[in-house]
Amino acid sequence: MHLRLASDVQRSAPVAQGGCGPDYANFFRDAVSRLHGERRYRVFADIERIAGRFPTALWRRADGSTREITVWCSNDYLGMGQHPEVVGAMTETAKRCGVGAGGTRNIAGNTSPLVDLERELADLHGKEAGLVFTSGYVSNQAGISTIAKLIPNCLILSDAFNHNSMIEGVRHSGCEKRIFRHNDLAHLEELLVEAGDRPKLIVFESVYSMDGDVAPIGKICDLADRYGAMTYLDEVHAVGLYGERGAGIAERDGVMHRVDVIEGTLAKGFGCVGGYITASAAICDAVRSFAPGFIFTTALPPAVAAAARASVRYLKRSKTEREAHQRQAARTKAALEAAGLPLLHTATHIVPVMVGDAELCKAAADHLLECHGIYIQPINYPTVPRGTERLRITPSPFHDAAQIARLTAALAETWDALGIPRAGTVFVEAAE
Amino acid sequence: MHLRLASDVQRSAPVAQGGCGPDYANFFRDAVSRLHGERRYRVFADIERIAGRFPTALWRRADGSTREITVWCSNDYLGMGQHPEVVGAMTETAKRCGVGAGGTRNIAGNTSPLVDLERELADLHGKEAGLVFTSGYVSNQAGISTIAKLIPNCLILSDAFNHNSMIEGVRHSGCEKRIFRHNDLAHLEELLVEAGDRPKLIVFESVYSMDGDVAPIGKICDLADRYGAMTYLDEVHAVGLYGERGAGIAERDGVMHRVDVIEGTLAKGFGCVGGYITASAAICDAVRSFAPGFIFTTALPPAVAAAARASVRYLKRSKTEREAHQRQAARTKAALEAAGLPLLHTATHIVPVMVGDAELCKAAADHLLECHGIYIQPINYPTVPRGTERLRITPSPFHDAAQIARLTAALAETWDALGIPRAGTVFVEAAE
């Protein structure tokens, strides 16, 4: 958000003029004050990415001055956003087709690069069809709500740690829901038994982004088969990163064909923007035809679709990035653990270092940026539960040994300087 | 959506296996069958835009062959998606910064081009702040719901013809709502009086996209002042197109400073993708801090933000496109009227030609594409009420006299060939 100086601005008519009507401005100031009071007001760092030098970026300060920093919290997990084939596809397509799609999918916006991208995604996940949305958020919100609405008397069974976009999709559907304890198969089975014969939709993720743990996908599919439920799997933090061709954890575990709907993003492992579902032709056609969040919105630009397709195609054939990603994540974990930092052990590429206090977490992030040129955004409530505030570190194939060493030293210094407890390494059971 | 051949596909586990559980696939097939039965199943034309030759595009048929066509239904109203400064900003920024933003606004995705774009939009609308969303749809859905939720006991007064994204925003807020008859000041006043002292939010559009009529913004602001209500205005079909600097109808009418929140899109007049609100710093900061649809989604790519900013900047200083747009729209209307086609008269650039039947409307569009190489998507229910099905024509500065003549002849031939009634020109009162 940009704030302009009051003197530059032609002011809105005061809402409480002449004593008539409520003081609306005050409602908004109050709401933001509450966030300040709870120490969870978010300040966005102004960053300029530098293609070819990832994870190095420019940090633009409030006074306009800039400084080179190292980004350690990007969800462009493999740095594909700067890959020459991906950038090349975007620039070539923009020159050929222009920038915007020019309309909704139905009205002039159904461009060939987008149709080709959907074919590519269907192939990636071994499904009949793919359907692209403007974001992963919208794909969950519109996908889950539309699918559940089209199933008469549907009961949704939703993992307790599901992402906000999935929660919104569940809520939007208007269907009855039950929350099962995170990755808890016994609890899920209990709820499936209770539900009886009615139609049931199980919605869950493969990699949970904040704790970095993994769902027992195969075992959830076993339960779905046994009790006659449909399955909807969010692979947002896994696509591009896991499996022989980068289709995610379900591919790695050999259970991709057992999941009814696989949802993914083009914005993280694939380095672009947008989201999608893949499923049977009937499901994709129904969502395409009934989801307002799909129907009434401008399609993704052809240049973005082309870039995303280039990224998906590249990662289908190249394992180099996935291997380097896992290697550098393991090295980062080992270095931080050796330095006695309170690591949350995970089975994935996500490296949470626990702080447990919102104010300290923000202070640690500010200290790292200002004193060490290291950018790791603090993760506070509501993204994670209170008391589990953390720095969430995402090593990429491009974070080299020297950068890992500098990160480790900077974190150790920050922990000491701010007196953050090194309560010992925290172990969380992997789900499978 | 892309459909693959069944033989290529590793099938999902059958959902009705062994007689256990409902036949889920059937629910989705049934839903789509209902659309076929009502003659409102949508088929997307596969189009490849050609930068520099707008409104000419390539139509890719199902057999893979292509044909040059003229697009007459694009919402890239001014052809800015192919403007050299806009394409140049996208390609230059993609080369410099890569493709994706790499994260949410809070976590590594707050790139400098996006911050600069928000400054540009705040300046465009004379507001303290701007806030960019991944789409216009999301900006309404997240903006309206968040603003209304933050106002205690808020009553929403919503125009009957508001876009689906606004309806979703109203619904999402959970607030009580009253619908006022479209552009009906007397009815709005009646509801304001009934509401008494409680906080009230009036949500409405400037240009209504399907009928092309215009709201009496100033008079709505008079009522808002008199009864102490806040105002939220969607200028999606007006930004770039109206006003001295392209800020929309409120700017043209000299009432921009009286509206509390102005929402717009980067995908239509500006030719890119994304949406935004502009308002006081307090409102934008509150929405930024509380809207899940803003917080939990990856930011727009820097290259898209840079392209959008280039478009906004260009249209602030150049009136050539706006003037040519109005001129070519007027010429198109005159030509179609002279040919006796059933035009819905509008005060704007939108040219609806009425058909009044879903099947005929689809047949007319197919005939135009196949026999004349003219692409105008049929507009059927639920986008417009049943019985008001239409071809919605959007002339641009690039549709020249020869193209207007060809369009007119093609429409006349189509009306005759399919026996569509020429019930006479339809007049709809402009609102102001």
PDB file of N, CA, C and O in Angstrom, chain B residues 294-337:
ATOM      1  N   PHE B 294      -6.800 -10.892   0.258  1.00  0.00           N
ATOM      2  CA  PHE B 294      -5.615 -10.086  -0.048  1.00  0.00           C
ATOM      3  C   PHE B 294      -4.372 -10.681   0.616  1.00  0.00           C
ATOM      4  O   PHE B 294      -3.311 -10.779  -0.002  1.00  0.00           O
ATOM      5  N   ILE B 295      -4.535 -11.100   1.868  1.00  0.00           N
ATOM      6  CA  ILE B 295      -3.389 -11.521   2.678  1.00  0.00           C
ATOM      7  C   ILE B 295      -2.789 -12.840   2.178  1.00  0.00           C
ATOM      8  O   ILE B 295      -1.576 -12.966   2.048  1.00  0.00           O
ATOM      9  N   PHE B 296      -3.678 -13.824   1.889  1.00  0.00           N
ATOM     10  CA  PHE B 296      -3.203 -15.196   1.701  1.00  0.00           C
ATOM     11  C   PHE B 296      -3.046 -15.572   0.234  1.00  0.00           C
ATOM     12  O   PHE B 296      -3.285 -16.717  -0.145  1.00  0.00           O
ATOM     13  N   THR B 297      -2.653 -14.637  -0.615  1.00  0.00           N
ATOM     14  CA  THR B 297      -2.522 -14.948  -2.037  1.00  0.00           C
ATOM     15  C   THR B 297      -1.248 -14.317  -2.585  1.00  0.00           C
ATOM     16  O   THR B 297      -0.801 -13.275  -2.093  1.00  0.00           O
ATOM     17  N   THR B 298      -0.646 -14.971  -3.561  1.00  0.00           N
ATOM     18  CA  THR B 298       0.585 -14.462  -4.150  1.00  0.00           C
ATOM     19  C   THR B 298       0.323 -13.132  -4.855  1.00  0.00           C
ATOM     20  O   THR B 298      -0.705 -12.956  -5.510  1.00  0.00           O
ATOM     21  N   ALA B 299       1.239 -12.199  -4.687  1.00  0.00           N
ATOM     22  CA  ALA B 299       1.119 -10.877  -5.297  1.00  0.00           C
ATOM     23  C   ALA B 299       1.187 -10.975  -6.826  1.00  0.00           C
ATOM     24  O   ALA B 299       1.737 -11.932  -7.373  1.00  0.00           O
ATOM     25  N   LEU B 300       0.655  -9.968  -7.500  1.00  0.00           N
ATOM     26  CA  LEU B 300       0.783  -9.896  -8.963  1.00  0.00           C
ATOM     27  C   LEU B 300       2.263  -9.851  -9.346  1.00  0.00           C
ATOM     28  O   LEU B 300       3.069  -9.236  -8.655  1.00  0.00           O
ATOM     29  N   PRO B 301       2.625 -10.459 -10.469  1.00  0.00           N
ATOM     30  CA  PRO B 301       4.016 -10.394 -10.927  1.00  0.00           C
ATOM     31  C   PRO B 301       4.473  -8.945 -11.132  1.00  0.00           C
ATOM     32  O   PRO B 301       3.689  -8.116 -11.600  1.00  0.00           O
ATOM     33  N   PRO B 302       5.730  -8.664 -10.814  1.00  0.00           N
ATOM     34  CA  PRO B 302       6.256  -7.315 -11.036  1.00  0.00           C
ATOM     35  C   PRO B 302       6.083  -6.861 -12.488  1.00  0.00           C
ATOM     36  O   PRO B 302       5.788  -5.686 -12.734  1.00  0.00           O
ATOM     37  N   ALA B 303       6.218  -7.776 -13.435  1.00  0.00           N
ATOM     38  CA  ALA B 303       6.103  -7.395 -14.849  1.00  0.00           C
ATOM     39  C   ALA B 303       4.677  -6.981 -15.194  1.00  0.00           C
ATOM     40  O   ALA B 303       4.467  -6.088 -16.027  1.00  0.00           O
ATOM     41  N   VAL B 304       3.690  -7.595 -14.562  1.00  0.00           N
ATOM     42  CA  VAL B 304       2.293  -7.200 -14.782  1.00  0.00           C
ATOM     43  C   VAL B 304       2.045  -5.832 -14.141  1.00  0.00           C
ATOM     44  O   VAL B 304       1.403  -4.959 -14.733  1.00  0.00           O
ATOM     45  N   ALA B 305       2.569  -5.632 -12.930  1.00  0.00           N
ATOM     46  CA  ALA B 305       2.400  -4.352 -12.243  1.00  0.00           C
ATOM     47  C   ALA B 305       3.040  -3.219 -13.046  1.00  0.00           C
ATOM     48  O   ALA B 305       2.461  -2.135 -13.193  1.00  0.00           O
ATOM     49  N   ALA B 306       4.224  -3.480 -13.593  1.00  0.00           N
ATOM     50  CA  ALA B 306       4.914  -2.448 -14.374  1.00  0.00           C
ATOM     51  C   ALA B 306       4.134  -2.123 -15.646  1.00  0.00           C
ATOM     52  O   ALA B 306       4.019  -0.959 -16.048  1.00  0.00           O
ATOM     53  N   ALA B 307       3.579  -3.159 -16.299  1.00  0.00           N
ATOM     54  CA  ALA B 307       2.795  -2.932 -17.516  1.00  0.00           C
ATOM     55  C   ALA B 307       1.542  -2.121 -17.190  1.00  0.00           C
ATOM     56  O   ALA B 307       1.196  -1.172 -17.906  1.00  0.00           O
ATOM     57  N   ALA B 308       0.877  -2.479 -16.100  1.00  0.00           N
ATOM     58  CA  ALA B 308      -0.342  -1.763 -15.711  1.00  0.00           C
ATOM     59  C   ALA B 308      -0.025  -0.311 -15.385  1.00  0.00           C
ATOM     60  O   ALA B 308      -0.754   0.602 -15.779  1.00  0.00           O
ATOM     61  N   ARG B 309       1.085  -0.100 -14.687  1.00  0.00           N
ATOM     62  CA  ARG B 309       1.456   1.273 -14.347  1.00  0.00           C
ATOM     63  C   ARG B 309       1.751   2.094 -15.608  1.00  0.00           C
ATOM     64  O   ARG B 309       1.360   3.253 -15.727  1.00  0.00           O
ATOM     65  N   ALA B 310       2.439   1.475 -16.553  1.00  0.00           N
ATOM     66  CA  ALA B 310       2.735   2.174 -17.811  1.00  0.00           C
ATOM     67  C   ALA B 310       1.439   2.564 -18.510  1.00  0.00           C
ATOM     68  O   ALA B 310       1.316   3.668 -19.062  1.00  0.00           O
ATOM     69  N   SER B 311       0.450   1.690 -18.455  1.00  0.00           N
ATOM     70  CA  SER B 311      -0.834   1.958 -19.104  1.00  0.00           C
ATOM     71  C   SER B 311      -1.573   3.098 -18.407  1.00  0.00           C
ATOM     72  O   SER B 311      -2.096   4.009 -19.057  1.00  0.00           O
ATOM     73  N   VAL B 312      -1.602   3.054 -17.076  1.00  0.00           N
ATOM     74  CA  VAL B 312      -2.276   4.105 -16.307  1.00  0.00           C
ATOM     75  C   VAL B 312      -1.610   5.455 -16.573  1.00  0.00           C
ATOM     76  O   VAL B 312      -2.283   6.459 -16.834  1.00  0.00           O
ATOM     77  N   ARG B 313      -0.275   5.464 -16.527  1.00  0.00           N
ATOM     78  CA  ARG B 313       0.474   6.712 -16.751  1.00  0.00           C
ATOM     79  C   ARG B 313       0.207   7.263 -18.139  1.00  0.00           C
ATOM     80  O   ARG B 313       0.008   8.460 -18.327  1.00  0.00           O
ATOM     81  N   TYR B 314       0.235   6.375 -19.128  1.00  0.00           N
ATOM     82  CA  TYR B 314       0.030   6.810 -20.501  1.00  0.00           C
ATOM     83  C   TYR B 314      -1.355   7.437 -20.658  1.00  0.00           C
ATOM     84  O   TYR B 314      -1.509   8.517 -21.231  1.00  0.00           O
ATOM     85  N   LEU B 315      -2.377   6.752 -20.118  1.00  0.00           N
ATOM     86  CA  LEU B 315      -3.753   7.237 -20.309  1.00  0.00           C
ATOM     87  C   LEU B 315      -4.084   8.447 -19.437  1.00  0.00           C
ATOM     88  O   LEU B 315      -5.080   9.123 -19.679  1.00  0.00           O
ATOM     89  N   LYS B 316      -3.235   8.731 -18.443  1.00  0.00           N
ATOM     90  CA  LYS B 316      -3.413   9.981 -17.701  1.00  0.00           C
ATOM     91  C   LYS B 316      -3.109  11.184 -18.600  1.00  0.00           C
ATOM     92  O   LYS B 316      -3.734  12.224 -18.477  1.00  0.00           O
ATOM     93  N   ARG B 317      -2.114  11.005 -19.490  1.00  0.00           N
ATOM     94  CA  ARG B 317      -1.700  12.154 -20.291  1.00  0.00           C
ATOM     95  C   ARG B 317      -2.276  12.155 -21.704  1.00  0.00           C
ATOM     96  O   ARG B 317      -2.336  13.193 -22.348  1.00  0.00           O
ATOM     97  N   SER B 318      -2.696  11.017 -22.211  1.00  0.00           N
ATOM     98  CA  SER B 318      -3.189  10.962 -23.596  1.00  0.00           C
ATOM     99  C   SER B 318      -4.707  10.801 -23.633  1.00  0.00           C
ATOM    100  O   SER B 318      -5.260   9.854 -23.074  1.00  0.00           O
ATOM    101  N   LYS B 319      -5.358  11.729 -24.352  1.00  0.00           N
ATOM    102  CA  LYS B 319      -6.810  11.616 -24.524  1.00  0.00           C
ATOM    103  C   LYS B 319      -7.172  11.029 -25.881  1.00  0.00           C
ATOM    104  O   LYS B 319      -8.341  10.771 -26.163  1.00  0.00           O
ATOM    105  N   THR B 320      -6.167  10.862 -26.746  1.00  0.00           N
ATOM    106  CA  THR B 320      -6.407  10.398 -28.114  1.00  0.00           C
ATOM    107  C   THR B 320      -7.232   9.120 -28.140  1.00  0.00           C
ATOM    108  O   THR B 320      -8.187   8.994 -28.913  1.00  0.00           O
ATOM    109  N   GLU B 321      -6.845   8.154 -27.314  1.00  0.00           N
ATOM    110  CA  GLU B 321      -7.530   6.855 -27.325  1.00  0.00           C
ATOM    111  C   GLU B 321      -8.976   6.997 -26.856  1.00  0.00           C
ATOM    112  O   GLU B 321      -9.875   6.361 -27.399  1.00  0.00           O
ATOM    113  N   ARG B 322      -9.186   7.803 -25.801  1.00  0.00           N
ATOM    114  CA  ARG B 322     -10.555   7.980 -25.294  1.00  0.00           C
ATOM    115  C   ARG B 322     -11.446   8.619 -26.360  1.00  0.00           C
ATOM    116  O   ARG B 322     -12.591   8.207 -26.558  1.00  0.00           O
ATOM    117  N   GLU B 323     -10.895   9.625 -27.052  1.00  0.00           N
ATOM    118  CA  GLU B 323     -11.692  10.310 -28.076  1.00  0.00           C
ATOM    119  C   GLU B 323     -12.002   9.368 -29.243  1.00  0.00           C
ATOM    120  O   GLU B 323     -13.137   9.295 -29.712  1.00  0.00           O
ATOM    121  N   ALA B 324     -10.994   8.632 -29.684  1.00  0.00           N
ATOM    122  CA  ALA B 324     -11.206   7.697 -30.804  1.00  0.00           C
ATOM    123  C   ALA B 324     -12.187   6.592 -30.406  1.00  0.00           C
ATOM    124  O   ALA B 324     -12.995   6.136 -31.223  1.00  0.00           O
ATOM    125  N   HIS B 325     -12.114   6.177 -29.155  1.00  0.00           N
ATOM    126  CA  HIS B 325     -13.002   5.138 -28.647  1.00  0.00           C
ATOM    127  C   HIS B 325     -14.466   5.588 -28.747  1.00  0.00           C
ATOM    128  O   HIS B 325     -15.325   4.867 -29.282  1.00  0.00           O
ATOM    129  N   GLN B 326     -14.740   6.776 -28.256  1.00  0.00           N
ATOM    130  CA  GLN B 326     -16.111   7.295 -28.296  1.00  0.00           C
ATOM    131  C   GLN B 326     -16.571   7.503 -29.740  1.00  0.00           C
ATOM    132  O   GLN B 326     -17.713   7.210 -30.085  1.00  0.00           O
ATOM    133  N   ARG B 327     -15.647   7.985 -30.565  1.00  0.00           N
ATOM    134  CA  ARG B 327     -16.004   8.250 -31.967  1.00  0.00           C
ATOM    135  C   ARG B 327     -16.369   6.942 -32.672  1.00  0.00           C
ATOM    136  O   ARG B 327     -17.407   6.854 -33.345  1.00  0.00           O
ATOM    137  N   GLN B 328     -15.535   5.915 -32.496  1.00  0.00           N
ATOM    138  CA  GLN B 328     -15.800   4.654 -33.208  1.00  0.00           C
ATOM    139  C   GLN B 328     -17.030   3.947 -32.631  1.00  0.00           C
ATOM    140  O   GLN B 328     -17.752   3.279 -33.373  1.00  0.00           O
ATOM    141  N   ALA B 329     -17.286   4.117 -31.341  1.00  0.00           N
ATOM    142  CA  ALA B 329     -18.500   3.537 -30.757  1.00  0.00           C
ATOM    143  C   ALA B 329     -19.735   4.213 -31.350  1.00  0.00           C
ATOM    144  O   ALA B 329     -20.711   3.550 -31.730  1.00  0.00           O
ATOM    145  N   ALA B 330     -19.673   5.546 -31.467  1.00  0.00           N
ATOM    146  CA  ALA B 330     -20.811   6.285 -32.046  1.00  0.00           C
ATOM    147  C   ALA B 330     -21.027   5.875 -33.502  1.00  0.00           C
ATOM    148  O   ALA B 330     -22.164   5.678 -33.944  1.00  0.00           O
ATOM    149  N   ARG B 331     -19.941   5.729 -34.252  1.00  0.00           N
ATOM    150  CA  ARG B 331     -20.069   5.327 -35.663  1.00  0.00           C
ATOM    151  C   ARG B 331     -20.662   3.921 -35.788  1.00  0.00           C
ATOM    152  O   ARG B 331     -21.451   3.649 -36.680  1.00  0.00           O
ATOM    153  N   THR B 332     -20.247   3.047 -34.894  1.00  0.00           N
ATOM    154  CA  THR B 332     -20.782   1.674 -34.928  1.00  0.00           C
ATOM    155  C   THR B 332     -22.278   1.690 -34.639  1.00  0.00           C
ATOM    156  O   THR B 332     -23.069   1.052 -35.340  1.00  0.00           O
ATOM    157  N   LYS B 333     -22.655   2.424 -33.588  1.00  0.00           N
ATOM    158  CA  LYS B 333     -24.081   2.512 -33.255  1.00  0.00           C
ATOM    159  C   LYS B 333     -24.883   3.054 -34.440  1.00  0.00           C
ATOM    160  O   LYS B 333     -25.949   2.520 -34.779  1.00  0.00           O
ATOM    161  N   ALA B 334     -24.381   4.116 -35.062  1.00  0.00           N
ATOM    162  CA  ALA B 334     -25.105   4.744 -36.175  1.00  0.00           C
ATOM    163  C   ALA B 334     -25.275   3.758 -37.328  1.00  0.00           C
ATOM    164  O   ALA B 334     -26.353   3.644 -37.917  1.00  0.00           O
ATOM    165  N   ALA B 335     -24.192   3.000 -37.613  1.00  0.00           N
ATOM    166  CA  ALA B 335     -24.249   2.053 -38.736  1.00  0.00           C
ATOM    167  C   ALA B 335     -25.245   0.931 -38.444  1.00  0.00           C
ATOM    168  O   ALA B 335     -26.034   0.543 -39.320  1.00  0.00           O
ATOM    169  N   LEU B 336     -25.227   0.408 -37.230  1.00  0.00           N
ATOM    170  CA  LEU B 336     -26.128  -0.699 -36.892  1.00  0.00           C
ATOM    171  C   LEU B 336     -27.581  -0.216 -36.874  1.00  0.00           C
ATOM    172  O   LEU B 336     -28.496  -0.926 -37.308  1.00  0.00           O
ATOM    173  N   GLU B 337     -27.782   0.989 -36.380  1.00  0.00           N
ATOM    174  CA  GLU B 337     -29.141   1.530 -36.338  1.00  0.00           C
ATOM    175  C   GLU B 337     -29.671   1.746 -37.753  1.00  0.00           C
ATOM    176  O   GLU B 337     -30.823   1.413 -38.060  1.00  0.00           O
TER     177      GLU B 337
END
